Amino acid sequence: MAVIAQQCPHIKVTVVDVNADRIAAWNDSELEDLPIYEPGLKEVVAEARGRNLFFSTDVTAAIRESDMIFISVNTPTKTYGNGKGQAADLKYIELCARQIAEVAEGDKIVVEKSTLPVRTAQAIKTILSNNQSNAKFQVLSNPEFLAEGTAIADLNAPDRVLIGGDQTPEGLEAIEALTAIYANWVPRERILQTNVWSSELSKLVANAFLAQRISSINSISALCEKTEANVDEIAKAIGMDSRIGSKFLKASVGFGGSCFQKDILNLVYIARSYGLAEVADYWEQVITMNDYQKRRFAQNIITKLNNTLSGKKIALLGWAFKKDTNDTRESAAIYVADYLLNEEAEVYVYDPKVSESQMLKDLDYLNTRLSEENRNRLRKVADVEQAVADAHAVAILTEWDEFKSYDWKGLSQQMIKPGFIFDGRNILEMKGEEGQGVYITGIGRV
Ligand code: UDX
């Protein structure tokens, strides 16, 4: 929304949320304190806020005065009832639709921005059609493909913008209205217009394909470790085939983030609910492989440290699910830490952006042990030196740029010997045995 406001100074954009603290943070004059850390975001907010970008808790007023309403609420995986652990929880979407139906006066275009299961637009339409004032609504699907850490660049120059709507004269008119907004900065040929169901499903499928590539290369990383092939060399060799392409072939400790797992589970649930068991099983394997990769990484640490971690200091570098974000949702680090804590390791974490309270919250959410135990065994430290000093092992879990530029020779001398460095992102130069009792292991290379 902030980028739409920045790119279209003639359009008034009001972002509303019932959470007053969050809105206050978005209105904070101290731009460092915005609720989301995203490179370039504060500059966009600085330019547009107060000009044509506003943050407010007055949801009713904003619905009344807007011609177009974007629903951008969370759609987490359901934690209860039918579809528990797989289906998307649509309660926030429904609440939004009901509120719009209740207060809207006059015709509106409602845009699904959240990632939703295919055919959600139908549910929204049904709710909206039962409104008080005979207002007419068009429901569009306009999924967001930005990636965190590069969100502003992705929004400024998207590969494509996807807009799905009813193929009726009114639907097509609504599609055109939204197209006209993006056309202020996106070339028309990059704005795809489809039916609403293709648009909804495309988003799930895009994330499933991206995640599938990572699970595919990660599965090969396990094979490389057995055969002395090098997974980065394989990624390069296959990626140069233009039919395969080179992106999203970086083997890692496992993918995380708010989207991949959630969207695949959703796809699996939808396929299963239509009786497509083979399709569901096929996509579920992407998650199975990702869980295996995280477990395998942790198990490797445990095995190399002679199956005894109790009382040993282990340093984790990185907690965010990828670099340049403070987002930790589904981060591989959470699961790796959990396995190490099961072995009663003393875990010291350094991440340049994630707070200790967030780390503990992530662990508590898994419910593996008492939260007091998590607090006793895991702590955040302020810099890499404190993490590494006297550690038996160091595990790199996020590919923060600063981790690449450290004096690793010097740092590793602060470790207890023999010391082990487990590079879950393959960012260190591999020289096998580093000498002086320090051993480096990567993913998919020996
Ligand atoms: C993803 C999609 O890329 C984006 O289009 C969609 O809108 C939301 O979901 P995001 O979750 O922000 O974006 O991050 P992404 O860059 O896709 O990375 C996801 C995870 O995969 C991270 O944990 C990352 O470290 C991991 N990854 C990515 C790999 O392990 N290897 C790769 O080659 C690429």
Short mmCIF file of N, CA and C and ligand atoms in Angstrom, two decimals, residues 38 115 143-150 154 160 203 206-207 210-211 213-215 217-218 246-260 263 290 320-323 325 327 329-332 397-399 424-425, ligand 1:
data_model
loop_
_atom_site.label_atom_id
_atom_site.label_comp_id
_atom_site.label_asym_id
_atom_site.label_seq_id
_atom_site.Cartn_x
_atom_site.Cartn_y
_atom_site.Cartn_z
N GLU A 38 12.23 -3.48 6.74
CA GLU A 38 12.32 -3.86 5.33
C GLU A 38 13.16 -2.79 4.64
N THR A 115 -3.14 -14.02 0.68
CA THR A 115 -3.11 -15.28 -0.08
C THR A 115 -4.25 -16.16 0.41
N PRO A 143 -3.08 -11.23 -5.96
CA PRO A 143 -2.10 -11.75 -5.01
C PRO A 143 -0.77 -11.01 -5.08
N GLU A 144 -0.07 -11.05 -3.94
CA GLU A 144 1.20 -10.32 -3.83
C GLU A 144 2.36 -11.31 -3.95
N PHE A 145 3.29 -11.01 -4.82
CA PHE A 145 4.42 -11.93 -5.04
C PHE A 145 5.73 -11.41 -4.47
N LEU A 146 5.70 -10.30 -3.73
CA LEU A 146 6.97 -9.74 -3.22
C LEU A 146 7.64 -10.73 -2.27
N ALA A 147 8.94 -10.65 -2.20
CA ALA A 147 9.68 -11.44 -1.21
C ALA A 147 10.22 -10.47 -0.16
N GLU A 148 10.28 -10.93 1.08
CA GLU A 148 10.78 -10.07 2.15
C GLU A 148 12.27 -9.78 1.94
N GLY A 149 12.66 -8.60 2.37
CA GLY A 149 14.06 -8.21 2.21
C GLY A 149 14.30 -7.49 0.89
N THR A 150 13.48 -7.85 -0.13
CA THR A 150 13.59 -7.16 -1.42
C THR A 150 12.22 -6.60 -1.82
N ASP A 154 10.91 -5.38 -5.45
CA ASP A 154 9.95 -6.28 -6.12
C ASP A 154 8.67 -5.52 -6.49
N ARG A 160 5.54 -9.64 -12.66
CA ARG A 160 4.16 -9.50 -13.18
C ARG A 160 3.26 -9.07 -12.02
N LYS A 203 -1.25 -18.00 -7.08
CA LYS A 203 -0.40 -17.60 -5.96
C LYS A 203 0.09 -18.82 -5.18
N ALA A 206 2.60 -20.69 -7.40
CA ALA A 206 3.92 -20.04 -7.52
C ALA A 206 4.76 -20.37 -6.29
N ASN A 207 4.18 -20.24 -5.11
CA ASN A 207 4.96 -20.54 -3.90
C ASN A 207 5.31 -22.02 -3.82
N LEU A 210 8.27 -22.65 -6.14
CA LEU A 210 9.53 -22.10 -5.61
C LEU A 210 10.05 -23.00 -4.48
N ALA A 211 9.15 -23.37 -3.58
CA ALA A 211 9.56 -24.21 -2.45
C ALA A 211 10.02 -25.58 -2.94
N ARG A 213 11.56 -26.28 -5.64
CA ARG A 213 12.94 -26.21 -6.14
C ARG A 213 13.92 -26.33 -4.98
N ILE A 214 13.61 -25.65 -3.88
CA ILE A 214 14.53 -25.70 -2.73
C ILE A 214 14.57 -27.12 -2.15
N SER A 215 13.39 -27.73 -2.00
CA SER A 215 13.38 -29.10 -1.48
C SER A 215 14.10 -30.05 -2.44
N ILE A 217 16.67 -29.36 -4.47
CA ILE A 217 18.13 -29.24 -4.36
C ILE A 217 18.59 -29.70 -2.97
N ASN A 218 17.77 -29.48 -1.95
CA ASN A 218 18.14 -29.96 -0.62
C ASN A 218 18.18 -31.49 -0.56
N SER A 246 18.67 -20.70 -13.06
CA SER A 246 19.63 -20.79 -11.95
C SER A 246 19.07 -20.34 -10.59
N LYS A 247 17.88 -19.73 -10.60
CA LYS A 247 17.42 -19.17 -9.31
C LYS A 247 16.77 -20.23 -8.42
N PHE A 248 16.81 -19.95 -7.13
CA PHE A 248 16.17 -20.82 -6.13
C PHE A 248 16.73 -22.24 -6.14
N LEU A 249 18.04 -22.31 -6.35
CA LEU A 249 18.71 -23.60 -6.29
C LEU A 249 19.80 -23.58 -5.23
N LYS A 250 19.66 -22.70 -4.24
CA LYS A 250 20.69 -22.62 -3.20
C LYS A 250 20.31 -23.60 -2.09
N ALA A 251 21.14 -24.64 -1.95
CA ALA A 251 20.87 -25.60 -0.88
C ALA A 251 21.02 -24.90 0.46
N SER A 252 20.22 -25.29 1.43
CA SER A 252 20.23 -24.59 2.71
C SER A 252 19.78 -25.53 3.82
N VAL A 253 19.77 -24.97 5.01
CA VAL A 253 19.30 -25.72 6.18
C VAL A 253 17.78 -25.95 6.11
N GLY A 254 17.14 -25.35 5.11
CA GLY A 254 15.69 -25.53 4.95
C GLY A 254 15.02 -24.18 4.76
N PHE A 255 13.96 -24.17 3.98
CA PHE A 255 13.28 -22.90 3.78
C PHE A 255 12.37 -22.57 4.96
N GLY A 256 12.18 -21.26 5.18
CA GLY A 256 11.25 -20.81 6.21
C GLY A 256 10.39 -19.70 5.62
N GLY A 257 9.84 -18.87 6.49
CA GLY A 257 9.02 -17.76 6.03
C GLY A 257 7.54 -18.05 6.21
N SER A 258 6.78 -17.00 6.07
CA SER A 258 5.36 -17.11 6.40
C SER A 258 4.56 -17.78 5.30
N CYS A 259 5.16 -17.95 4.12
CA CYS A 259 4.34 -18.35 2.96
C CYS A 259 4.49 -19.79 2.51
N PHE A 260 5.72 -20.23 2.32
CA PHE A 260 5.91 -21.49 1.61
C PHE A 260 5.16 -22.65 2.27
N ASP A 263 1.29 -22.12 2.40
CA ASP A 263 0.60 -22.20 1.10
C ASP A 263 0.60 -23.62 0.55
N ASN A 290 11.62 -30.71 3.53
CA ASN A 290 12.12 -29.53 4.25
C ASN A 290 12.30 -29.85 5.74
N ALA A 320 16.59 -15.12 11.91
CA ALA A 320 15.59 -14.74 10.90
C ALA A 320 15.54 -15.80 9.80
N PHE A 321 14.40 -15.93 9.11
CA PHE A 321 14.26 -17.01 8.12
C PHE A 321 15.09 -16.77 6.88
N LYS A 322 15.54 -15.52 6.69
CA LYS A 322 16.50 -15.19 5.64
C LYS A 322 17.12 -13.85 5.99
N LYS A 323 18.12 -13.42 5.21
CA LYS A 323 18.79 -12.16 5.57
C LYS A 323 17.88 -10.96 5.30
N THR A 325 15.81 -9.29 7.06
CA THR A 325 14.47 -9.19 7.64
C THR A 325 14.57 -9.56 9.11
N ASP A 327 11.89 -11.00 10.34
CA ASP A 327 10.80 -11.98 10.37
C ASP A 327 11.38 -13.35 10.71
N ARG A 329 9.15 -16.14 11.14
CA ARG A 329 8.11 -17.16 10.99
C ARG A 329 8.64 -18.40 10.24
N GLU A 330 8.43 -19.55 10.84
CA GLU A 330 8.85 -20.84 10.28
C GLU A 330 10.35 -20.92 9.99
N SER A 331 11.13 -20.05 10.63
CA SER A 331 12.57 -20.06 10.37
C SER A 331 13.18 -21.40 10.77
N ALA A 332 14.10 -21.89 9.94
CA ALA A 332 14.77 -23.16 10.23
C ALA A 332 15.46 -23.09 11.59
N LEU A 397 22.83 -20.13 10.39
CA LEU A 397 21.47 -20.48 10.00
C LEU A 397 20.80 -19.45 9.10
N THR A 398 21.34 -18.24 9.08
CA THR A 398 20.80 -17.19 8.19
C THR A 398 21.99 -16.63 7.42
N GLU A 399 21.75 -16.23 6.17
CA GLU A 399 22.88 -15.82 5.32
C GLU A 399 23.15 -14.31 5.40
N GLY A 424 25.10 -23.71 7.48
CA GLY A 424 23.79 -24.08 6.94
C GLY A 424 23.39 -23.27 5.72
N ARG A 425 24.27 -22.36 5.30
CA ARG A 425 23.95 -21.54 4.13
C ARG A 425 25.06 -21.57 3.08
C1 UDX B 1 8.30 -16.00 -0.84
C2 UDX B 1 8.19 -15.85 -2.36
O1 UDX B 1 9.51 -15.73 -2.90
C3 UDX B 1 7.37 -14.63 -2.70
O2 UDX B 1 7.18 -14.54 -4.10
C4 UDX B 1 6.02 -14.74 -2.02
O3 UDX B 1 5.24 -13.57 -2.27
C5 UDX B 1 6.17 -14.93 -0.53
O4 UDX B 1 7.01 -16.06 -0.27
P1 UDX B 1 9.76 -14.89 1.08
O5 UDX B 1 9.14 -15.91 1.98
O6 UDX B 1 9.82 -13.49 1.53
O7 UDX B 1 9.02 -14.89 -0.34
O8 UDX B 1 11.28 -15.33 0.83
P2 UDX B 1 12.10 -16.17 -0.25
O9 UDX B 1 13.20 -15.32 -0.74
O10 UDX B 1 11.24 -16.78 -1.27
O11 UDX B 1 12.76 -17.29 0.65
C6 UDX B 1 11.97 -18.25 1.35
C7 UDX B 1 12.87 -19.22 2.08
O12 UDX B 1 13.56 -20.06 1.17
C8 UDX B 1 13.96 -18.56 2.94
O13 UDX B 1 14.09 -19.26 4.16
C9 UDX B 1 15.20 -18.69 2.09
O14 UDX B 1 16.38 -18.67 2.86
C10 UDX B 1 14.96 -20.03 1.45
N1 UDX B 1 15.69 -20.22 0.18
C11 UDX B 1 15.43 -19.42 -0.90
C12 UDX B 1 16.61 -21.26 0.04
O15 UDX B 1 16.84 -22.01 1.00
N2 UDX B 1 17.24 -21.45 -1.14
C13 UDX B 1 17.00 -20.67 -2.24
O16 UDX B 1 17.59 -20.91 -3.30
C14 UDX B 1 16.06 -19.61 -2.11
#
